[in-house]
Coordinates of C-alpha atoms in Angstrom, one line a residue:
M1 CA -109.5 -0.2 156.9
S2 CA -107.6 2.3 158.8
F3 CA -107.7 2.7 162.6
A4 CA -106.0 4.6 165.4
L5 CA -105.5 4.0 169.2
G6 CA -107.6 6.1 171.3
F7 CA -108.7 6.2 175.0
K8 CA -112.2 5.7 176.4
P9 CA -113.4 5.8 180.3
P10 CA -113.5 2.3 181.9
S11 CA -116.4 0.6 181.6
S12 CA -118.3 -1.2 184.7
A13 CA -119.2 -4.2 182.8
G14 CA -116.1 -6.0 184.5
S15 CA -115.0 -9.0 182.5
S16 CA -117.7 -9.3 180.0
G17 CA -115.4 -8.2 177.4
P18 CA -113.9 -10.2 174.4
G19 CA -111.2 -11.4 176.6
A20 CA -113.6 -13.4 178.9
G21 CA -114.2 -16.6 176.7
G22 CA -110.5 -16.8 175.9
G23 CA -109.6 -16.8 179.6
A24 CA -111.5 -20.2 179.9
T25 CA -109.5 -21.4 176.7
M26 CA -105.9 -20.4 178.2
E27 CA -107.1 -22.1 181.5
N28 CA -107.5 -25.4 179.3
L29 CA -104.2 -24.9 177.7
E30 CA -102.8 -24.4 181.0
K31 CA -103.8 -27.6 182.2
Q32 CA -101.9 -29.4 179.4
L33 CA -98.7 -27.6 180.6
I34 CA -98.9 -28.8 184.2
C35 CA -96.0 -31.1 185.4
P36 CA -97.3 -34.3 186.9
V37 CA -94.7 -34.2 189.5
C38 CA -94.5 -30.5 191.1
L39 CA -98.2 -29.7 189.7
E40 CA -96.7 -26.5 188.4
M41 CA -96.3 -25.3 184.7
F42 CA -93.2 -26.9 183.2
S43 CA -90.2 -25.4 183.9
K44 CA -87.2 -25.1 181.3
P45 CA -85.8 -27.4 180.1
V46 CA -88.7 -29.9 179.5
V47 CA -87.5 -33.6 178.9
I48 CA -89.5 -36.0 176.9
L49 CA -89.4 -39.8 178.0
P50 CA -89.7 -42.5 175.5
C51 CA -93.5 -43.0 176.5
Q52 CA -94.0 -39.5 175.2
H53 CA -94.7 -38.0 178.8
N54 CA -93.0 -34.7 179.9
L55 CA -91.5 -33.7 182.9
C56 CA -89.5 -30.9 184.4
R57 CA -85.9 -31.8 184.0
K58 CA -85.5 -31.0 187.8
C59 CA -88.2 -33.3 189.0
A60 CA -87.0 -35.6 186.9
N61 CA -83.5 -35.5 188.4
D62 CA -85.0 -35.3 191.9
I63 CA -87.0 -38.9 191.1
F64 CA -84.0 -40.3 189.6
Q65 CA -81.5 -39.4 192.7
S66 CA -84.0 -40.6 195.1
A67 CA -84.5 -44.0 193.3
N68 CA -80.4 -44.0 192.7
P69 CA -78.9 -42.7 195.7
V70 CA -75.5 -43.8 194.7
W71 CA -75.9 -41.5 191.3
Q72 CA -73.2 -38.9 191.4
S73 CA -74.6 -35.4 190.9
R74 CA -73.7 -34.1 187.1
G75 CA -70.3 -32.1 187.3
S76 CA -68.8 -34.5 189.8
S77 CA -65.3 -36.0 189.4
S78 CA -66.9 -39.4 188.6
M79 CA -69.3 -40.4 185.8
A80 CA -72.2 -42.6 186.8
V81 CA -72.4 -46.2 185.1
S82 CA -74.8 -46.4 182.3
G83 CA -77.8 -48.5 182.5
S84 CA -79.5 -47.0 185.7
R85 CA -83.3 -47.3 185.7
F86 CA -86.0 -44.4 185.8
R87 CA -89.8 -44.9 186.1
C88 CA -92.1 -42.6 184.5
P89 CA -94.5 -41.1 187.3
S90 CA -97.2 -41.1 184.8
C91 CA -97.4 -44.4 183.2
R92 CA -94.8 -46.3 185.4
H93 CA -92.8 -46.9 182.0
E94 CA -89.4 -48.0 182.9
V95 CA -86.5 -46.2 181.0
V96 CA -82.9 -47.0 180.9
L97 CA -80.6 -44.0 181.0
D98 CA -77.1 -43.6 180.0
R99 CA -74.1 -42.4 181.6
H100 CA -75.6 -38.9 181.5
G101 CA -78.7 -39.6 183.4
V102 CA -81.6 -37.4 183.0
Y103 CA -79.4 -35.0 181.2
G104 CA -79.3 -37.4 178.5
L105 CA -82.8 -37.3 177.8
Q106 CA -84.5 -35.4 174.8
R107 CA -85.7 -31.9 175.5
N108 CA -89.2 -31.3 174.2
L109 CA -88.5 -27.6 172.5
L110 CA -92.1 -27.5 171.2
V111 CA -93.6 -27.5 174.6
E112 CA -90.8 -25.1 175.8
N113 CA -91.9 -22.7 172.9
I114 CA -95.5 -23.3 173.8
I115 CA -94.9 -22.1 177.4
D116 CA -93.1 -19.3 176.3
L117 CA -95.9 -18.2 173.9
Y118 CA -98.4 -18.6 176.7
R119 CA -96.5 -16.8 179.4
Q120 CA -96.1 -14.0 177.1
Q121 CA -99.8 -14.1 176.4
E122 CA -100.6 -14.0 180.2
S123 CA -98.2 -11.3 181.0
S124 CA -99.9 -9.3 178.1
R125 CA -103.4 -10.1 179.5
L126 CA -102.0 -9.2 183.3
V127 CA -100.5 -6.2 182.1
D128 CA -103.7 -5.0 180.5
V129 CA -105.3 -4.5 184.0
E130 CA -108.1 -2.1 182.3
P131 CA -108.8 -3.4 179.2
E132 CA -111.9 -1.0 178.8
Q133 CA -109.5 1.8 179.0
Q134 CA -107.8 1.6 175.3
H135 CA -109.9 1.2 172.3
L136 CA -108.6 1.1 168.8
M137 CA -110.5 4.0 167.1
C138 CA -111.8 4.3 163.2
E139 CA -109.7 6.8 161.4
E140 CA -112.8 7.8 159.2
H141 CA -115.2 8.0 162.2
E142 CA -112.9 9.4 164.9
E143 CA -115.3 9.4 167.5
E144 CA -115.9 5.6 166.9
K145 CA -114.1 2.7 168.3
I146 CA -113.5 -0.6 166.2
N147 CA -116.3 -3.0 167.5
I148 CA -117.4 -5.1 164.5
Y149 CA -115.6 -7.3 162.2
C150 CA -116.3 -7.2 158.5
L151 CA -116.5 -10.9 157.2
S152 CA -116.3 -10.0 153.4
C153 CA -113.3 -7.6 153.7
Q154 CA -111.6 -9.6 156.7
T155 CA -111.1 -6.4 158.6
P156 CA -111.8 -4.8 161.8
T157 CA -114.2 -1.6 161.5
C158 CA -116.7 0.5 163.2
S159 CA -120.6 0.6 163.2
M160 CA -120.8 3.8 161.3
C161 CA -118.7 2.5 158.6
K162 CA -121.1 -0.6 158.4
V163 CA -124.2 1.6 158.3
F164 CA -123.0 4.8 156.3
G165 CA -119.4 3.6 155.1
K166 CA -117.8 1.5 152.5
H167 CA -119.2 -1.8 154.5
K168 CA -122.5 -1.2 154.4
D169 CA -123.1 -4.0 151.8
C170 CA -120.8 -6.4 153.9
D171 CA -121.4 -9.2 156.2
V172 CA -120.2 -8.5 159.8
A173 CA -119.9 -9.9 163.2
P174 CA -119.3 -8.6 166.5
L175 CA -115.5 -8.2 167.2
G176 CA -115.7 -9.9 170.3
S177 CA -117.4 -13.1 168.9
V178 CA -114.7 -13.2 166.0
Y179 CA -112.1 -12.7 168.8
T180 CA -113.3 -15.7 171.1
R181 CA -113.8 -18.0 168.0
Q182 CA -110.3 -17.2 166.5
K183 CA -109.0 -17.4 170.2
T184 CA -110.3 -20.9 170.4
E185 CA -109.4 -22.0 167.1
L186 CA -105.9 -21.0 167.8
S187 CA -106.0 -22.9 171.2
D188 CA -107.4 -26.0 169.6
G189 CA -104.8 -25.7 166.8
I190 CA -102.0 -25.5 169.5
A191 CA -103.4 -28.6 171.0
N192 CA -103.7 -30.5 167.8
L193 CA -100.3 -29.4 166.9
V194 CA -99.0 -30.5 170.3
A195 CA -100.7 -33.8 170.0
S196 CA -99.3 -34.5 166.3
N197 CA -95.8 -33.7 167.4
D198 CA -96.1 -36.2 170.1
H199 CA -97.3 -38.5 167.7
I200 CA -94.4 -37.7 165.2
Q201 CA -92.0 -38.0 168.1
A202 CA -93.1 -41.4 169.0
V203 CA -93.1 -42.5 165.3
I204 CA -89.3 -41.0 165.4
S205 CA -88.5 -43.1 168.5
Q206 CA -89.9 -45.9 167.0
M207 CA -88.0 -45.6 163.5
E208 CA -84.7 -45.0 165.9
E209 CA -85.5 -48.3 167.7
I210 CA -85.4 -50.1 164.2
C211 CA -82.2 -48.3 163.1
R212 CA -80.5 -49.6 166.3
I213 CA -82.1 -53.2 165.6
I214 CA -80.9 -53.0 161.9
E215 CA -77.4 -52.2 163.1
E216 CA -77.7 -55.2 165.6
N217 CA -78.9 -57.5 163.0
G218 CA -76.3 -56.5 160.3
Q219 CA -73.2 -56.9 162.9
R220 CA -74.7 -60.4 163.8
Q221 CA -75.0 -61.4 160.0
R222 CA -71.6 -60.1 159.4
E223 CA -70.2 -62.3 162.2
R224 CA -72.2 -65.5 161.4
L225 CA -70.7 -65.0 157.5
A226 CA -67.2 -64.7 158.9
D227 CA -67.6 -67.6 161.0
R228 CA -68.8 -69.6 157.9
F229 CA -66.0 -68.3 155.7
D230 CA -63.4 -69.1 158.4
G231 CA -64.9 -72.6 158.5
L232 CA -64.5 -73.0 155.0
V233 CA -60.9 -71.9 155.3
S234 CA -60.2 -74.0 157.9
I235 CA -61.5 -77.2 156.0
L236 CA -59.4 -76.0 153.0
E237 CA -56.3 -75.6 155.1
E238 CA -56.9 -79.0 156.9
R239 CA -57.1 -80.8 153.4
K240 CA -54.0 -79.0 152.0
Q241 CA -52.2 -80.4 154.9
K242 CA -53.2 -83.6 154.3
L243 CA -52.7 -83.8 150.6
V244 CA -49.1 -82.0 151.1
G245 CA -48.3 -84.7 153.8
L246 CA -49.0 -87.4 150.9
I247 CA -46.9 -85.8 148.8
A248 CA -43.9 -85.4 151.4
K249 CA -44.4 -89.1 152.4
Q250 CA -43.7 -90.3 149.1
Q251 CA -41.1 -87.9 148.3
D252 CA -39.2 -88.9 151.6
E253 CA -39.8 -92.7 150.5
K254 CA -38.5 -92.2 146.9
L255 CA -35.7 -90.4 148.4
K256 CA -34.8 -93.0 150.6
R257 CA -34.7 -95.6 148.2
V258 CA -32.5 -93.6 145.9
R259 CA -30.0 -92.7 148.7
S260 CA -30.0 -96.1 149.7
L261 CA -29.0 -97.2 146.5
I262 CA -26.2 -94.4 146.1
R263 CA -24.6 -95.8 149.6
R264 CA -24.7 -99.3 148.2
H265 CA -23.1 -98.3 144.9
G266 CA -20.7 -95.9 146.6
D267 CA -19.5 -98.9 148.6
D268 CA -19.0 -101.2 145.6
L269 CA -17.0 -98.1 143.9
E270 CA -14.8 -98.0 146.9
V271 CA -14.3 -101.6 146.7
A272 CA -13.5 -101.5 143.1
V273 CA -11.0 -98.7 143.6
T274 CA -9.1 -100.4 146.1
L275 CA -9.1 -103.6 144.0
V276 CA -7.7 -101.5 141.1
E277 CA -5.0 -100.2 143.4
T278 CA -4.3 -103.8 144.6
A279 CA -4.0 -104.8 140.9
I280 CA -1.6 -102.1 140.2
R281 CA 0.5 -103.0 143.1
S282 CA 0.6 -106.5 142.1
M283 CA 1.8 -105.5 138.6
E284 CA 5.1 -104.5 140.4
E285 CA 5.8 -108.1 141.7
P286 CA 9.0 -109.6 140.2
H287 CA 8.4 -112.9 141.1
M288 CA 6.5 -115.0 138.5
A289 CA 5.1 -117.4 140.8
L290 CA 3.8 -114.9 143.5
F291 CA 2.5 -112.8 140.6
I292 CA 0.4 -115.5 139.0
Q293 CA -0.9 -116.5 142.6
S294 CA -2.0 -112.9 143.6
A295 CA -3.4 -112.1 139.7
N296 CA -5.7 -115.1 140.0
V297 CA -7.1 -113.9 143.3
I298 CA -7.7 -110.3 141.8
L299 CA -9.1 -111.5 138.5
E300 CA -11.8 -113.3 140.5
K301 CA -12.5 -110.2 142.5
M302 CA -12.5 -108.1 139.3
A303 CA -15.0 -110.5 137.8
A304 CA -17.4 -110.5 140.6
T305 CA -17.4 -106.6 140.9
A306 CA -18.0 -106.2 137.2
R307 CA -21.0 -108.5 136.9
P308 CA -24.3 -106.4 135.6
S309 CA -26.6 -107.7 138.3
N310 CA -24.9 -105.7 140.8
M311 CA -26.0 -102.6 139.5
E312 CA -29.5 -101.8 140.3
L313 CA -31.1 -98.5 139.0
P314 CA -34.3 -97.0 139.9
E315 CA -37.0 -97.6 137.1
L316 CA -37.4 -95.1 134.3
G317 CA -39.4 -92.2 135.5
Y318 CA -39.0 -92.9 139.2
E319 CA -38.1 -89.2 139.9
R320 CA -41.6 -88.1 138.7
M321 CA -44.4 -86.7 141.2
S322 CA -46.6 -85.4 138.4
H323 CA -49.6 -88.0 139.6
F324 CA -50.1 -85.6 142.4
V325 CA -52.4 -83.3 140.5
I326 CA -56.0 -82.0 141.7
D327 CA -58.4 -80.1 139.7
T328 CA -60.1 -77.3 141.4
D329 CA -61.3 -75.6 138.7
D330 CA -65.2 -76.5 139.3
L331 CA -64.2 -76.0 143.2
A332 CA -63.1 -72.2 142.3
V333 CA -66.0 -71.6 140.4
M334 CA -68.2 -72.6 143.2
L335 CA -66.4 -70.6 145.6
M336 CA -66.8 -67.6 143.3
N337 CA -70.5 -68.1 143.2
I338 CA -70.9 -68.3 146.9
D339 CA -74.1 -66.3 147.5
F340 CA -76.6 -65.7 150.2
C341 CA -79.8 -68.3 149.9
P342 CA -83.2 -67.1 149.1
G343 CA -85.8 -67.0 152.0
P344 CA -86.8 -70.5 152.2
C345 CA -83.5 -71.9 153.0
C346 CA -82.2 -69.4 155.7
S347 CA -82.7 -70.9 159.3
P348 CA -85.3 -69.8 161.2
E349 CA -83.2 -68.1 163.7
Q350 CA -81.6 -65.7 161.8
T351 CA -82.9 -62.2 161.5

Protein backbone atom coordinates (compact mmCIF):
# COMPACT_ATOMS: atom_id res chain seq x y z
CA MET A 1 0.00 0.00 0.00
CA SER A 2 1.46 3.37 -1.00
CA PHE A 3 0.56 6.62 0.72
CA ALA A 4 1.67 10.25 0.89
CA LEU A 5 1.98 12.88 3.60
CA GLY A 6 -0.83 15.41 3.53
CA PHE A 7 -2.38 18.07 5.76
CA LYS A 8 -5.76 18.31 7.38
CA PRO A 9 -7.24 21.03 9.58
CA PRO A 10 -6.70 20.51 13.30
CA SER A 11 -9.40 18.57 15.09
CA SER A 12 -11.02 19.70 18.31
CA ALA A 13 -10.92 16.19 19.71
CA GLY A 14 -7.90 17.07 21.81
CA SER A 15 -5.92 14.08 23.07
CA SER A 16 -8.35 11.41 21.96
CA GLY A 17 -6.08 10.30 19.10
CA PRO A 18 -3.98 7.16 18.92
CA GLY A 19 -1.28 8.67 21.07
CA ALA A 20 -3.55 8.95 24.13
CA GLY A 21 -3.15 5.30 25.15
CA GLY A 22 0.58 5.41 24.42
CA GLY A 23 1.03 8.32 26.84
CA ALA A 24 0.10 6.10 29.79
CA THR A 25 2.48 3.42 28.55
CA MET A 26 5.35 5.89 28.26
CA GLU A 27 4.51 7.19 31.73
CA ASN A 28 4.79 3.67 33.16
CA LEU A 29 8.13 3.23 31.38
CA GLU A 30 9.34 6.55 32.76
CA LYS A 31 8.64 5.35 36.32
CA GLN A 32 11.09 2.51 35.79
CA LEU A 33 13.81 4.97 34.75
CA ILE A 34 13.73 7.16 37.89
CA CYS A 35 16.82 7.37 40.11
CA PRO A 36 15.91 6.51 43.75
CA VAL A 37 18.20 9.31 45.01
CA CYS A 38 17.45 12.41 42.94
CA LEU A 39 13.98 11.15 41.86
CA GLU A 40 14.79 12.29 38.34
CA MET A 41 15.34 10.21 35.23
CA PHE A 42 18.73 8.53 35.28
CA SER A 43 21.47 10.74 33.89
CA LYS A 44 24.45 9.37 32.04
CA PRO A 45 26.41 7.48 33.00
CA VAL A 46 24.25 5.04 34.92
CA VAL A 47 26.06 2.63 37.28
CA ILE A 48 24.76 -0.81 38.19
CA LEU A 49 25.52 -2.13 41.68
CA PRO A 50 26.21 -5.81 42.46
CA CYS A 51 22.68 -5.95 43.91
CA GLN A 52 21.42 -5.02 40.39
CA HIS A 53 20.02 -1.61 41.44
CA ASN A 54 20.84 1.42 39.29
CA LEU A 55 21.94 4.93 40.24
CA CYS A 56 23.11 8.07 38.50
CA ARG A 57 26.85 8.10 38.85
CA LYS A 58 26.70 11.66 40.26
CA CYS A 59 24.17 10.55 42.90
CA ALA A 60 26.28 7.51 43.76
CA ASN A 61 29.38 9.70 44.04
CA ASP A 62 27.56 12.22 46.27
CA ILE A 63 26.39 9.45 48.62
CA PHE A 64 29.84 7.89 48.70
CA GLN A 65 31.67 11.13 49.40
CA SER A 66 29.24 12.06 52.17
CA ALA A 67 29.89 8.67 53.81
CA ASN A 68 33.65 8.81 53.15
CA PRO A 69 34.78 12.43 53.69
CA VAL A 70 38.46 11.49 53.42
CA TRP A 71 37.93 10.20 49.89
CA GLN A 72 39.95 12.27 47.42
CA SER A 73 38.04 13.51 44.41
CA ARG A 74 38.79 11.78 41.12
CA GLY A 75 41.73 13.38 39.35
CA SER A 76 43.48 14.52 42.51
CA SER A 77 47.15 13.85 43.05
CA SER A 78 46.58 11.09 45.59
CA MET A 79 44.51 7.95 45.04
CA ALA A 80 42.09 6.61 47.63
CA VAL A 81 42.70 3.35 49.38
CA SER A 82 40.73 0.40 48.04
CA GLY A 83 38.20 -1.33 50.28
CA SER A 84 35.97 1.71 50.90
CA ARG A 85 32.35 0.92 51.68
CA PHE A 86 29.23 1.99 49.78
CA ARG A 87 25.67 1.13 50.79
CA CYS A 88 22.93 0.84 48.17
CA PRO A 89 20.15 3.36 48.95
CA SER A 90 17.49 0.95 47.65
CA CYS A 91 18.26 -2.30 49.49
CA ARG A 92 21.08 -1.25 51.89
CA HIS A 93 23.36 -3.90 50.37
CA GLU A 94 26.96 -3.04 51.17
CA VAL A 95 29.46 -2.87 48.30
CA VAL A 96 33.27 -2.86 48.70
CA LEU A 97 34.77 -0.44 46.17
CA ASP A 98 38.26 -0.54 44.68
CA ARG A 99 40.67 2.39 44.47
CA HIS A 100 38.57 3.99 41.69
CA GLY A 101 35.57 4.43 44.00
CA VAL A 102 32.19 4.67 42.30
CA TYR A 103 34.03 5.24 39.02
CA GLY A 104 35.01 1.59 39.16
CA LEU A 105 31.36 0.47 39.12
CA GLN A 106 30.06 -1.01 35.89
CA ARG A 107 27.92 1.21 33.66
CA ASN A 108 24.47 -0.07 32.69
CA LEU A 109 24.63 0.65 28.96
CA LEU A 110 21.26 -1.01 28.36
CA VAL A 111 19.44 1.43 30.64
CA GLU A 112 21.32 4.34 29.08
CA ASN A 113 20.24 3.24 25.60
CA ILE A 114 16.63 2.86 26.74
CA ILE A 115 16.74 6.38 28.22
CA ASP A 116 18.08 7.72 24.91
CA LEU A 117 15.28 6.01 23.00
CA TYR A 118 12.70 7.24 25.50
CA ARG A 119 13.90 10.83 25.27
CA GLN A 120 13.93 10.68 21.49
CA GLN A 121 10.36 9.38 21.56
CA GLU A 122 9.31 12.09 24.00
CA SER A 123 11.02 14.77 21.90
CA SER A 124 9.17 13.58 18.82
CA ARG A 125 5.89 13.58 20.75
CA LEU A 126 6.49 17.08 22.14
CA VAL A 127 7.50 18.49 18.76
CA ASP A 128 4.25 17.15 17.33
CA VAL A 129 2.23 19.77 19.26
CA GLU A 130 -0.73 19.58 16.89
CA PRO A 131 -0.78 15.92 15.85
CA GLU A 132 -4.09 16.27 14.06
CA GLN A 133 -2.60 18.71 11.55
CA GLN A 134 -0.63 16.01 9.73
CA HIS A 135 -1.96 12.79 8.27
CA LEU A 136 -0.67 10.19 5.90
CA MET A 137 -2.80 10.32 2.79
CA CYS A 138 -3.72 7.41 0.55
CA GLU A 139 -2.11 7.65 -2.86
CA GLU A 140 -4.96 5.76 -4.55
CA HIS A 141 -7.63 7.93 -2.92
CA GLU A 142 -5.92 11.30 -2.51
CA GLU A 143 -8.69 12.79 -0.42
CA GLU A 144 -8.67 9.93 2.08
CA LYS A 145 -6.35 9.74 5.05
CA ILE A 146 -4.77 6.52 6.33
CA ASN A 147 -7.07 5.55 9.19
CA ILE A 148 -7.28 1.73 9.23
CA TYR A 149 -4.80 -1.14 9.27
CA CYS A 150 -5.16 -4.21 7.05
CA LEU A 151 -4.47 -7.21 9.27
CA SER A 152 -4.36 -9.59 6.30
CA CYS A 153 -1.77 -7.61 4.32
CA GLN A 154 -0.03 -6.12 7.36
CA THR A 155 -0.15 -2.56 5.96
CA PRO A 156 -1.93 0.74 6.75
CA THR A 157 -4.70 1.76 4.34
CA CYS A 158 -7.79 3.99 4.02
CA SER A 159 -11.51 3.33 4.33
CA MET A 160 -12.09 3.60 0.58
CA CYS A 161 -9.54 0.83 -0.05
CA LYS A 162 -11.49 -1.36 2.34
CA VAL A 163 -14.86 -0.57 0.76
CA PHE A 164 -13.97 -0.41 -2.95
CA GLY A 165 -10.26 -1.19 -3.24
CA LYS A 166 -7.98 -4.17 -3.04
CA HIS A 167 -8.48 -4.59 0.70
CA LYS A 168 -12.26 -5.09 0.55
CA ASP A 169 -11.95 -8.81 1.34
CA CYS A 170 -9.31 -8.32 4.07
CA ASP A 171 -9.65 -8.09 7.82
CA VAL A 172 -8.96 -4.59 9.10
CA ALA A 173 -8.77 -2.76 12.43
CA PRO A 174 -8.72 0.92 13.44
CA LEU A 175 -5.23 2.35 13.02
CA GLY A 176 -5.35 3.88 16.49
CA SER A 177 -6.14 0.57 18.23
CA VAL A 178 -3.34 -1.21 16.34
CA TYR A 179 -1.00 1.66 17.21
CA THR A 180 -1.94 1.48 20.91
CA ARG A 181 -1.63 -2.29 21.04
CA GLN A 182 1.78 -2.36 19.37
CA LYS A 183 2.97 0.54 21.52
CA THR A 184 1.96 -1.43 24.61
CA GLU A 185 3.59 -4.58 23.28
CA LEU A 186 6.81 -2.71 22.55
CA SER A 187 6.81 -1.12 26.00
CA ASP A 188 6.18 -4.50 27.62
CA GLY A 189 8.93 -5.98 25.48
CA ILE A 190 11.33 -3.28 26.64
CA ALA A 191 10.40 -3.90 30.29
CA ASN A 192 10.81 -7.67 29.84
CA LEU A 193 14.15 -7.14 28.10
CA VAL A 194 15.35 -4.90 30.92
CA ALA A 195 14.29 -7.52 33.49
CA SER A 196 15.92 -10.27 31.45
CA ASN A 197 19.15 -8.31 31.13
CA ASP A 198 19.13 -7.58 34.84
CA HIS A 199 18.86 -11.32 35.42
CA ILE A 200 21.66 -11.99 32.94
CA GLN A 201 23.81 -9.35 34.65
CA ALA A 202 23.14 -11.01 38.01
CA VAL A 203 24.13 -14.40 36.56
CA ILE A 204 27.30 -12.89 35.05
CA SER A 205 28.18 -11.31 38.41
CA GLN A 206 27.60 -14.67 40.10
CA MET A 207 29.83 -16.46 37.60
CA GLU A 208 32.51 -13.78 37.98
CA GLU A 209 32.41 -14.43 41.72
CA ILE A 210 32.74 -18.16 40.99
CA CYS A 211 35.79 -17.40 38.81
CA ARG A 212 37.33 -15.41 41.66
CA ILE A 213 36.72 -18.25 44.13
CA ILE A 214 38.17 -20.78 41.66
CA GLU A 215 41.33 -18.68 41.34
CA GLU A 216 41.64 -18.38 45.13
CA ASN A 217 41.08 -22.11 45.67
CA GLY A 218 43.56 -23.00 42.92
CA GLN A 219 46.20 -20.76 44.48
CA ARG A 220 45.50 -22.24 47.92
CA GLN A 221 45.83 -25.81 46.62
CA ARG A 222 49.08 -24.97 44.79
CA GLU A 223 50.51 -23.61 48.01
CA ARG A 224 49.41 -26.72 49.94
CA LEU A 225 50.93 -28.99 47.30
CA ALA A 226 54.19 -27.04 47.37
CA ASP A 227 54.27 -27.35 51.18
CA ARG A 228 53.76 -31.13 50.97
CA PHE A 229 56.57 -31.54 48.45
CA ASP A 230 58.84 -29.24 50.44
CA GLY A 231 58.16 -31.48 53.43
CA LEU A 232 59.14 -34.57 51.44
CA VAL A 233 62.30 -32.85 50.24
CA SER A 234 63.10 -31.90 53.83
CA ILE A 235 62.66 -35.52 54.98
CA LEU A 236 64.86 -36.82 52.15
CA GLU A 237 67.51 -34.20 52.88
CA GLU A 238 67.50 -35.05 56.59
CA ARG A 239 67.76 -38.77 55.86
CA LYS A 240 70.51 -38.22 53.33
CA GLN A 241 72.55 -36.23 55.83
CA LYS A 242 72.20 -39.00 58.41
CA LEU A 243 73.30 -41.73 55.98
CA VAL A 244 76.14 -39.60 54.66
CA GLY A 245 77.20 -39.10 58.28
CA LEU A 246 77.37 -42.90 58.83
CA ILE A 247 79.60 -43.29 55.78
CA ALA A 248 81.81 -40.41 56.89
CA LYS A 249 82.05 -41.82 60.42
CA GLN A 250 83.27 -45.26 59.25
CA GLN A 251 85.58 -43.66 56.71
CA ASP A 252 87.18 -41.59 59.46
CA GLU A 253 87.54 -44.65 61.71
CA LYS A 254 89.24 -46.72 59.01
CA LEU A 255 91.51 -43.86 57.96
CA LYS A 256 92.44 -43.27 61.59
CA ARG A 257 93.44 -46.91 62.09
CA VAL A 258 95.41 -47.22 58.83
CA ARG A 259 97.20 -43.93 59.41
CA SER A 260 98.05 -45.04 62.95
CA LEU A 261 99.65 -48.19 61.50
CA ILE A 262 101.51 -46.08 58.95
CA ARG A 263 102.95 -43.92 61.72
CA ARG A 264 103.93 -46.95 63.80
CA HIS A 265 105.55 -48.76 60.88
CA GLY A 266 107.22 -45.51 59.89
CA ASP A 267 108.75 -45.31 63.35
CA ASP A 268 109.89 -48.94 63.06
CA LEU A 269 111.37 -48.22 59.66
CA GLU A 270 113.24 -45.22 61.04
CA VAL A 271 114.66 -47.39 63.85
CA ALA A 272 115.69 -50.05 61.30
CA VAL A 273 117.40 -47.49 59.09
CA THR A 274 119.27 -46.12 62.06
CA LEU A 275 120.22 -49.70 63.01
CA VAL A 276 121.54 -50.32 59.49
CA GLU A 277 123.67 -47.19 59.68
CA THR A 278 125.01 -48.25 63.07
CA ALA A 279 125.84 -51.71 61.73
CA ILE A 280 127.67 -50.23 58.76
CA ARG A 281 129.76 -48.04 61.03
CA SER A 282 130.57 -51.01 63.28
CA MET A 283 131.96 -52.85 60.26
CA GLU A 284 134.75 -50.30 60.20
CA GLU A 285 135.85 -51.10 63.77
CA PRO A 286 139.55 -52.22 63.52
CA HIS A 287 139.75 -53.89 66.91
CA MET A 288 138.25 -57.34 66.93
CA ALA A 289 137.23 -57.33 70.60
CA LEU A 290 135.35 -54.06 70.29
CA PHE A 291 133.79 -55.17 66.97
CA ILE A 292 132.51 -58.41 68.48
CA GLN A 293 131.09 -56.63 71.46
CA SER A 294 129.18 -54.06 69.38
CA ALA A 295 128.16 -56.63 66.77
CA ASN A 296 126.42 -58.79 69.36
CA VAL A 297 124.27 -55.84 70.49
CA ILE A 298 123.45 -54.89 66.89
CA LEU A 299 122.51 -58.46 65.96
CA GLU A 300 120.10 -58.67 68.89
CA LYS A 301 118.42 -55.43 67.81
CA MET A 302 118.23 -56.70 64.22
CA ALA A 303 116.60 -59.91 65.38
CA ALA A 304 114.01 -57.99 67.39
CA THR A 305 113.28 -55.63 64.51
CA ALA A 306 112.81 -58.41 61.95
CA ARG A 307 110.20 -60.34 64.00
CA PRO A 308 107.00 -60.93 61.90
CA SER A 309 104.73 -60.14 64.82
CA ASN A 310 105.72 -56.51 64.66
CA MET A 311 104.17 -56.08 61.16
CA GLU A 312 100.44 -55.46 61.72
CA LEU A 313 98.37 -55.04 58.53
CA PRO A 314 94.63 -54.26 57.97
CA GLU A 315 92.58 -57.33 57.17
CA LEU A 316 91.81 -58.23 53.58
CA GLY A 317 89.14 -55.95 52.05
CA TYR A 318 89.43 -53.45 54.88
CA GLU A 319 89.34 -50.58 52.38
CA ARG A 320 85.96 -51.52 50.97
CA MET A 321 82.90 -49.29 51.55
CA SER A 322 80.50 -51.15 49.31
CA HIS A 323 78.28 -52.26 52.18
CA PHE A 324 76.81 -48.72 52.31
CA VAL A 325 74.21 -49.43 49.65
CA ILE A 326 70.52 -48.45 49.65
CA ASP A 327 67.79 -49.63 47.32
CA THR A 328 65.70 -46.64 46.17
CA ASP A 329 64.02 -48.26 43.16
CA ASP A 330 60.71 -48.91 44.92
CA LEU A 331 60.82 -45.48 46.53
CA ALA A 332 61.54 -43.84 43.16
CA VAL A 333 58.54 -45.61 41.62
CA MET A 334 56.40 -44.50 44.54
CA LEU A 335 57.52 -40.90 44.16
CA MET A 336 56.91 -40.97 40.42
CA ASN A 337 53.36 -42.23 41.07
CA ILE A 338 52.44 -39.51 43.57
CA ASP A 339 48.99 -38.28 42.58
CA PHE A 340 45.96 -36.55 44.06
CA CYS A 341 43.79 -38.59 46.39
CA PRO A 342 40.27 -39.57 45.34
CA GLY A 343 37.44 -37.72 47.05
CA PRO A 344 37.07 -39.82 50.22
CA CYS A 345 40.70 -39.38 51.35
CA CYS A 346 40.79 -35.63 50.99
CA SER A 347 40.70 -33.60 54.19
CA PRO A 348 37.30 -31.93 54.85
CA GLU A 349 38.74 -28.43 55.09
CA GLN A 350 40.19 -28.57 51.60
CA THR A 351 38.24 -26.72 48.93
